[in-house]
Amino acid sequence: MRAVQLVQVGKPLEDAEVALPKIGSSEVLVRVAACGICHSDAHYRGGISAIDRLPLILGHEVAGLVETVGEEVAHVSPNDRVYVHYLVSCGRCDFCLRGHEQFCVKGQMIGKHRDGGYAEFIKVPGRNVFLLPDEIPFEHGAIMMCSSATALHALNKARVQSGDSVAIFGFGGLGFSAFQLARAFGCREVYVVDINPAKLASIAEAGGIAIAGDPVQQIREATGGKGVDVSIELVGSAITMEQAVRCLGIFGRAALVGLTAESMSVLPYTEIINKEAEIIGVSDHLAAELPALMQFACSGALRFPQDTLRSVDLDAVQINAALDAVENSTDHIRTVIVPRV
Ligand SMILES: [Zn+2]
Ligand SMILES: [Zn+2]
């Protein structure tokens, strides 16, 4: 089959002809119909995030058609439309048994620890494959597997309820989904903090409350001094993390999603204890959250406008160019590999 591989870290990906994966009795072979090109893929290529082995087929945002199934797989059949949960877990360790498979002691991410979806086919355990509703295009199914799913996990971890006021820090891919999902959860007051003027304009257009300048002061004023019920930090900087905590009201929950190596400081009494506020870490998402995510997409609550999607072929030159663009982009445009048949 055709595949595009990372052969050497720091070098462009390369076209390759590789053997079709052989599936075991509990596995499924999926014909890739769409695979999202993600910012983390650029990090793997650039050596910013470590991978396990070379050569490696990248790609963890996958949707496609079931090609063949192992004899133990009963919930999908050949030609079913499916989406693929990107974390392969053991199903037997303490974390898996308690439904927290993102901490599986043997967890493997597709496109990082094992071959991913920059290929004509991908082999995954049957447990990682779910039926994709007919009304959801493959491209949308694929790109929902990463940032949208993690945005939903952040809202779930922060226990967002209808009527909560929410502040979202960062209006990139995660923020775009988090904003739409917060609205779908019934949050009418959604503040979005960003510094990019074009993004600030699009927030207002989408029905959000754009915040530029000092977010803590502005959110405090806008909420009549109360602060917000929930903040979601997606930027990954100590400054915005501190702001996400300081803009909370009584019983406020700050969900931290963005990654940073910096340390943050908060005033324990005024910012946490006196408000019974909570700071919540958010890591990845769970397979069990994906069907709900699909329902938000089916109902139109979570949308990916056509002008935010671009497709390329399964071709190293086009994919490397898309990865270059991802490294420098600040927009919402997502590129999806759609292998020509
Ligand atoms: Zn991703
Ligand atoms: Zn496990």
Tab-separated table of C-alpha atoms and ligand atoms in Angstrom:
chain	number	residue	atom	x	y	z
A	1	MET	CA	0.000	0.000	0.000
A	2	ARG	CA	1.013	3.635	-0.348
A	3	ALA	CA	2.088	5.440	2.809
A	4	VAL	CA	3.870	8.621	3.790
A	5	GLN	CA	6.508	7.976	6.441
A	6	LEU	CA	8.748	9.840	8.804
A	7	VAL	CA	12.112	8.263	8.024
A	8	GLN	CA	14.430	10.716	9.760
A	9	VAL	CA	13.497	13.240	12.444
A	10	GLY	CA	14.019	16.796	11.270
A	11	LYS	CA	13.648	15.781	7.611
A	12	PRO	CA	10.608	15.905	5.295
A	13	LEU	CA	8.285	12.874	5.272
A	14	GLU	CA	8.772	10.455	2.389
A	15	ASP	CA	6.493	8.514	0.056
A	16	ALA	CA	6.811	4.774	0.537
A	17	GLU	CA	5.340	1.514	-0.664
A	18	VAL	CA	4.865	-0.721	2.399
A	19	ALA	CA	3.272	-4.101	3.091
A	20	LEU	CA	-0.456	-4.165	3.817
A	21	PRO	CA	-0.781	-4.724	7.592
A	22	LYS	CA	-1.962	-8.210	8.597
A	23	ILE	CA	-4.701	-8.144	11.201
A	24	GLY	CA	-5.086	-10.393	14.215
A	25	SER	CA	-8.345	-11.888	15.474
A	26	SER	CA	-9.314	-8.806	17.528
A	27	GLU	CA	-8.203	-6.240	14.972
A	28	VAL	CA	-9.703	-4.298	12.094
A	29	LEU	CA	-8.160	-3.083	8.858
A	30	VAL	CA	-9.538	0.326	7.907
A	31	ARG	CA	-9.248	1.856	4.444
A	32	VAL	CA	-8.354	5.463	5.304
A	33	ALA	CA	-10.838	7.914	3.791
A	34	ALA	CA	-9.587	10.948	5.705
A	35	CYS	CA	-6.689	11.662	8.037
A	36	GLY	CA	-6.227	15.032	9.700
A	37	ILE	CA	-2.847	16.740	9.646
A	38	CYS	CA	-2.271	17.896	13.201
A	39	HIS	CA	0.108	20.285	14.887
A	40	SER	CA	1.542	17.356	16.878
A	41	ASP	CA	2.553	15.698	13.595
A	42	ALA	CA	4.702	18.732	12.841
A	43	HIS	CA	6.222	18.302	16.314
A	44	TYR	CA	7.041	14.641	15.606
A	45	ARG	CA	8.590	15.550	12.262
A	46	GLY	CA	10.586	18.368	13.824
A	47	GLY	CA	11.802	16.341	16.808
A	48	ILE	CA	9.973	18.575	19.321
A	49	SER	CA	7.982	15.548	20.569
A	50	ALA	CA	9.743	12.201	20.706
A	51	ILE	CA	8.456	9.205	18.773
A	52	ASP	CA	9.209	5.538	19.418
A	53	ARG	CA	10.726	4.233	16.220
A	54	LEU	CA	11.590	4.979	12.605
A	55	PRO	CA	10.354	4.732	9.970
A	56	LEU	CA	6.905	5.670	11.236
A	57	ILE	CA	3.621	6.406	9.502
A	58	LEU	CA	2.206	9.503	11.229
A	59	GLY	CA	-1.492	10.417	11.534
A	60	HIS	CA	-3.827	10.006	14.509
A	61	GLU	CA	-7.036	11.630	13.237
A	62	VAL	CA	-8.564	8.886	11.137
A	63	ALA	CA	-11.901	7.974	9.579
A	64	GLY	CA	-12.547	5.456	6.853
A	65	LEU	CA	-14.218	2.276	5.677
A	66	VAL	CA	-13.775	-1.086	7.308
A	67	GLU	CA	-11.884	-3.316	4.892
A	68	THR	CA	-11.564	-6.552	6.896
A	69	VAL	CA	-12.285	-7.609	10.479
A	70	GLY	CA	-10.762	-10.276	12.703
A	71	GLU	CA	-13.019	-13.156	13.747
A	72	GLU	CA	-13.508	-11.794	17.280
A	73	VAL	CA	-14.752	-8.397	16.073
A	74	ALA	CA	-18.532	-8.310	16.039
A	75	HIS	CA	-19.579	-4.654	16.197
A	76	VAL	CA	-18.410	-3.606	12.723
A	77	SER	CA	-18.374	-5.268	9.301
A	78	PRO	CA	-16.597	-4.647	6.006
A	79	ASN	CA	-17.698	-1.395	4.297
A	80	ASP	CA	-18.963	0.193	7.523
A	81	ARG	CA	-18.081	3.864	7.855
A	82	VAL	CA	-16.007	4.282	11.008
A	83	TYR	CA	-13.943	6.706	13.047
A	84	VAL	CA	-10.848	5.627	14.973
A	85	HIS	CA	-10.046	6.453	18.601
A	86	TYR	CA	-6.334	7.255	18.578
A	87	LEU	CA	-5.257	5.720	21.854
A	88	VAL	CA	-4.703	1.969	21.830
A	89	SER	CA	-5.049	0.771	25.414
A	90	CYS	CA	-4.650	-2.654	27.043
A	91	GLY	CA	-8.162	-2.861	28.528
A	92	ARG	CA	-6.795	-4.724	31.567
A	93	CYS	CA	-4.692	-2.357	33.711
A	94	ASP	CA	-6.188	-0.511	36.703
A	95	PHE	CA	-6.701	2.684	34.718
A	96	CYS	CA	-8.379	0.886	31.797
A	97	LEU	CA	-10.637	-1.074	34.151
A	98	ARG	CA	-11.742	2.160	35.812
A	99	GLY	CA	-12.503	3.808	32.464
A	100	HIS	CA	-9.487	6.131	32.430
A	101	GLU	CA	-7.727	4.540	29.500
A	102	GLN	CA	-5.768	7.704	28.672
A	103	PHE	CA	-3.478	6.639	31.548
A	104	CYS	CA	-3.171	3.020	30.404
A	105	VAL	CA	0.220	1.683	31.479
A	106	LYS	CA	0.660	0.180	28.006
A	107	GLY	CA	-1.101	2.971	26.095
A	108	GLN	CA	0.045	3.553	22.536
A	109	MET	CA	-0.910	6.501	20.406
A	110	ILE	CA	-1.444	5.746	16.747
A	111	GLY	CA	0.827	7.783	14.498
A	112	LYS	CA	3.324	8.118	17.340
A	113	HIS	CA	3.963	4.766	19.009
A	114	ARG	CA	2.557	2.699	16.140
A	115	ASP	CA	1.752	3.320	12.490
A	116	GLY	CA	-0.974	5.878	11.850
A	117	GLY	CA	-3.250	7.077	9.090
A	118	TYR	CA	-0.947	8.746	6.540
A	119	ALA	CA	-1.510	5.610	4.462
A	120	GLU	CA	-4.090	3.801	2.359
A	121	PHE	CA	-4.864	1.434	5.236
A	122	ILE	CA	-4.428	1.309	8.994
A	123	LYS	CA	-4.609	-1.628	11.380
A	124	VAL	CA	-6.203	-0.961	14.782
A	125	PRO	CA	-7.796	-3.020	17.558
A	126	GLY	CA	-11.519	-3.498	17.003
A	127	ARG	CA	-12.121	-1.678	20.302
A	128	ASN	CA	-10.784	1.538	18.735
A	129	VAL	CA	-13.288	1.594	15.872
A	130	PHE	CA	-16.772	3.122	16.092
A	131	LEU	CA	-19.538	3.589	13.535
A	132	LEU	CA	-19.488	7.031	11.921
A	133	PRO	CA	-23.025	8.376	11.401
A	134	ASP	CA	-23.918	8.719	7.692
A	135	GLU	CA	-24.521	12.460	7.935
A	136	ILE	CA	-20.953	13.164	9.091
A	137	PRO	CA	-18.401	13.438	6.269
A	138	PHE	CA	-15.198	11.419	6.731
A	139	GLU	CA	-13.146	14.641	6.880
A	140	HIS	CA	-15.185	15.915	9.822
A	141	GLY	CA	-15.109	12.537	11.562
A	142	ALA	CA	-11.315	12.505	11.239
A	143	ILE	CA	-10.591	15.978	12.579
A	144	MET	CA	-12.980	15.509	15.496
A	145	MET	CA	-10.727	12.727	16.839
A	146	CYS	CA	-8.195	15.098	18.355
A	147	SER	CA	-8.881	18.723	19.282
A	148	SER	CA	-12.703	18.526	19.355
A	149	ALA	CA	-12.630	15.395	21.494
A	150	THR	CA	-10.153	16.970	23.898
A	151	ALA	CA	-12.262	20.150	24.045
A	152	LEU	CA	-15.256	18.009	25.031
A	153	HIS	CA	-13.170	16.226	27.670
A	154	ALA	CA	-12.148	19.629	29.092
A	155	LEU	CA	-15.804	20.690	29.382
A	156	ASN	CA	-16.662	17.365	30.997
A	157	LYS	CA	-13.747	17.594	33.443
A	158	ALA	CA	-14.811	21.141	34.342
A	159	ARG	CA	-18.370	19.832	34.900
A	160	VAL	CA	-19.872	22.513	32.666
A	161	GLN	CA	-23.612	22.873	33.193
A	162	SER	CA	-26.285	24.683	31.236
A	163	GLY	CA	-26.297	28.326	32.302
A	164	ASP	CA	-22.649	28.417	33.401
A	165	SER	CA	-20.571	31.353	32.304
A	166	VAL	CA	-17.414	30.187	30.532
A	167	ALA	CA	-14.147	31.871	29.583
A	168	ILE	CA	-12.107	30.215	26.835
A	169	PHE	CA	-8.451	31.235	26.527
A	170	GLY	CA	-7.227	30.745	22.962
A	171	PHE	CA	-9.359	30.539	19.818
A	172	GLY	CA	-7.395	28.001	17.746
A	173	GLY	CA	-8.616	24.527	16.795
A	174	LEU	CA	-9.345	23.538	20.392
A	175	GLY	CA	-10.952	26.885	21.194
A	176	PHE	CA	-13.153	26.759	18.100
A	177	SER	CA	-14.566	23.396	19.224
A	178	ALA	CA	-14.677	24.323	22.923
A	179	PHE	CA	-16.666	27.441	22.079
A	180	GLN	CA	-19.250	25.571	19.983
A	181	LEU	CA	-19.542	22.791	22.556
A	182	ALA	CA	-19.962	25.249	25.449
A	183	ARG	CA	-22.857	26.813	23.523
A	184	ALA	CA	-24.274	23.332	22.904
A	185	PHE	CA	-24.065	22.641	26.654
A	186	GLY	CA	-26.393	25.635	27.148
A	187	CYS	CA	-23.839	28.273	28.139
A	188	ARG	CA	-25.035	31.601	26.809
A	189	GLU	CA	-22.277	33.715	28.319
A	190	VAL	CA	-19.104	32.505	26.615
A	191	TYR	CA	-16.082	34.811	26.742
A	192	VAL	CA	-13.238	34.110	24.369
A	193	VAL	CA	-9.802	35.549	25.035
A	194	ASP	CA	-7.390	35.972	22.149
A	195	ILE	CA	-4.984	38.560	20.818
A	196	ASN	CA	-5.458	38.005	17.075
A	197	PRO	CA	-7.775	40.737	15.669
A	198	ALA	CA	-9.207	38.492	12.924
A	199	LYS	CA	-10.064	35.832	15.487
A	200	LEU	CA	-11.621	38.384	17.826
A	201	ALA	CA	-13.893	39.495	14.978
A	202	SER	CA	-14.892	35.881	14.226
A	203	ILE	CA	-15.735	35.268	17.900
A	204	ALA	CA	-18.251	38.102	17.899
A	205	GLU	CA	-19.698	36.824	14.605
A	206	ALA	CA	-20.159	33.378	16.149
A	207	GLY	CA	-22.084	34.839	19.080
A	208	GLY	CA	-19.269	34.832	21.634
A	209	ILE	CA	-18.012	37.707	23.736
A	210	ALA	CA	-14.548	38.646	22.489
A	211	ILE	CA	-12.056	39.710	25.141
A	212	ALA	CA	-8.861	41.550	24.272
A	213	GLY	CA	-6.691	43.435	26.728
A	214	ASP	CA	-6.648	42.420	30.404
A	215	PRO	CA	-8.999	39.427	30.509
A	216	VAL	CA	-9.277	39.251	34.299
A	217	GLN	CA	-10.422	42.836	34.626
A	218	GLN	CA	-12.694	42.684	31.564
A	219	ILE	CA	-14.355	39.425	32.590
A	220	ARG	CA	-14.842	40.737	36.113
A	221	GLU	CA	-16.532	43.866	34.759
A	222	ALA	CA	-18.647	41.926	32.280
A	223	THR	CA	-19.896	39.561	35.006
A	224	GLY	CA	-20.756	42.342	37.467
A	225	GLY	CA	-17.714	41.502	39.619
A	226	LYS	CA	-18.611	37.809	40.018
A	227	GLY	CA	-16.144	36.118	37.697
A	228	VAL	CA	-16.924	33.065	35.575
A	229	ASP	CA	-18.060	29.578	36.582
A	230	VAL	CA	-15.598	27.843	34.274
A	231	SER	CA	-12.427	28.804	32.443
A	232	ILE	CA	-10.703	26.667	29.837
A	233	GLU	CA	-7.030	27.405	29.200
A	234	LEU	CA	-5.867	26.260	25.756
A	235	VAL	CA	-2.921	28.546	25.044
A	236	GLY	CA	-0.294	26.827	27.191
A	237	SER	CA	1.364	29.803	28.846
A	238	ALA	CA	1.812	30.599	32.526
A	239	ILE	CA	0.266	34.044	32.056
A	240	THR	CA	-3.000	32.792	30.569
A	241	MET	CA	-3.132	29.956	33.128
A	242	GLU	CA	-2.924	32.479	35.948
A	243	GLN	CA	-5.575	34.597	34.247
A	244	ALA	CA	-7.793	31.540	33.843
A	245	VAL	CA	-7.630	31.027	37.622
A	246	ARG	CA	-7.971	34.694	38.545
A	247	CYS	CA	-11.111	35.228	36.427
A	248	LEU	CA	-13.029	32.516	38.325
A	249	GLY	CA	-15.964	33.237	40.603
A	250	ILE	CA	-17.155	31.323	43.678
A	251	PHE	CA	-16.947	27.535	43.035
A	252	GLY	CA	-15.184	28.316	39.754
A	253	ARG	CA	-13.323	25.565	37.882
A	254	ALA	CA	-10.264	26.259	35.737
A	255	ALA	CA	-9.526	23.458	33.257
A	256	LEU	CA	-5.924	23.601	32.044
A	257	VAL	CA	-5.370	21.983	28.653
A	258	GLY	CA	-2.494	23.913	27.064
A	259	LEU	CA	1.008	22.529	27.555
A	260	THR	CA	3.822	24.554	29.008
A	261	ALA	CA	7.087	24.000	30.851
A	262	GLU	CA	6.688	27.296	32.724
A	263	SER	CA	5.459	27.414	36.303
A	264	MET	CA	2.430	29.459	37.297
A	265	SER	CA	1.673	31.209	40.537
A	266	VAL	CA	-1.662	31.740	42.258
A	267	LEU	CA	-2.563	33.319	45.578
A	268	PRO	CA	-3.932	30.359	47.531
A	269	TYR	CA	-6.265	32.243	49.825
A	270	THR	CA	-7.868	34.862	47.581
A	271	GLU	CA	-7.866	32.871	44.356
A	272	ILE	CA	-8.592	29.298	45.481
A	273	ILE	CA	-9.536	28.762	49.147
A	274	ASN	CA	-11.796	31.726	49.624
A	275	LYS	CA	-13.780	30.801	46.496
A	276	GLU	CA	-13.582	27.012	46.820
A	277	ALA	CA	-12.219	27.219	43.316
A	278	GLU	CA	-10.632	24.254	41.537
A	279	ILE	CA	-7.749	23.900	39.117
A	280	ILE	CA	-8.262	20.828	36.953
A	281	GLY	CA	-5.715	19.219	34.651
A	282	VAL	CA	-7.021	17.886	31.344
A	283	SER	CA	-5.143	15.207	29.455
A	284	ASP	CA	-6.498	13.834	26.196
A	285	HIS	CA	-9.973	12.326	26.118
A	286	LEU	CA	-11.776	8.999	26.370
A	287	ALA	CA	-13.254	6.688	23.772
A	288	ALA	CA	-16.487	6.786	25.791
A	289	GLU	CA	-16.813	10.512	25.048
A	290	LEU	CA	-16.689	10.128	21.270
A	291	PRO	CA	-20.303	9.046	20.602
A	292	ALA	CA	-21.562	12.198	22.366
A	293	LEU	CA	-19.191	14.250	20.244
A	294	MET	CA	-20.693	12.673	17.114
A	295	GLN	CA	-24.171	13.577	18.355
A	296	PHE	CA	-23.140	17.231	18.689
A	297	ALA	CA	-21.925	17.093	15.083
A	298	CYS	CA	-25.128	15.371	13.883
A	299	SER	CA	-27.309	17.983	15.550
A	300	GLY	CA	-25.327	20.810	13.939
A	301	ALA	CA	-24.087	22.125	17.297
A	302	LEU	CA	-20.507	21.322	16.295
A	303	ARG	CA	-19.784	22.486	12.781
A	304	PHE	CA	-16.770	22.690	10.506
A	305	PRO	CA	-17.553	25.275	7.821
A	306	GLN	CA	-16.361	24.291	4.343
A	307	ASP	CA	-13.958	27.235	4.165
A	308	THR	CA	-12.102	25.935	7.239
A	309	LEU	CA	-11.227	22.605	5.589
A	310	ARG	CA	-8.715	21.890	2.887
A	311	SER	CA	-7.747	18.517	1.491
A	312	VAL	CA	-4.524	17.121	0.083
A	313	ASP	CA	-3.672	13.776	-1.481
A	314	LEU	CA	-1.650	11.043	0.208
A	315	ASP	CA	1.515	12.570	-1.175
A	316	ALA	CA	4.685	13.508	0.705
A	317	VAL	CA	5.208	16.838	-1.065
A	318	GLN	CA	1.666	18.029	-0.326
A	319	ILE	CA	1.731	16.713	3.242
A	320	ASN	CA	5.103	18.303	4.051
A	321	ALA	CA	3.813	21.631	2.724
A	322	ALA	CA	0.715	21.282	4.923
A	323	LEU	CA	2.902	20.503	7.958
A	324	ASP	CA	5.019	23.583	7.194
A	325	ALA	CA	1.831	25.670	7.095
A	326	VAL	CA	0.590	24.165	10.378
A	327	GLU	CA	3.835	25.189	12.094
A	328	ASN	CA	3.225	28.829	11.265
A	329	SER	CA	-0.552	29.066	11.205
A	330	THR	CA	-2.799	30.875	13.614
A	331	ASP	CA	-6.040	30.313	11.688
A	332	HIS	CA	-8.757	27.660	11.908
A	333	ILE	CA	-7.952	26.026	8.605
A	334	ARG	CA	-7.557	22.261	8.939
A	335	THR	CA	-5.885	20.149	6.276
A	336	VAL	CA	-7.082	16.606	5.773
A	337	ILE	CA	-5.430	13.893	3.724
A	338	VAL	CA	-7.966	12.305	1.401
A	339	PRO	CA	-6.197	9.446	-0.425
A	340	ARG	CA	-7.214	9.344	-4.067
A	341	VAL	CA	-8.693	5.972	-4.886
B	1	ZN	ZN	-4.167	15.785	16.497
B	2	ZN	ZN	-4.505	-0.321	30.220
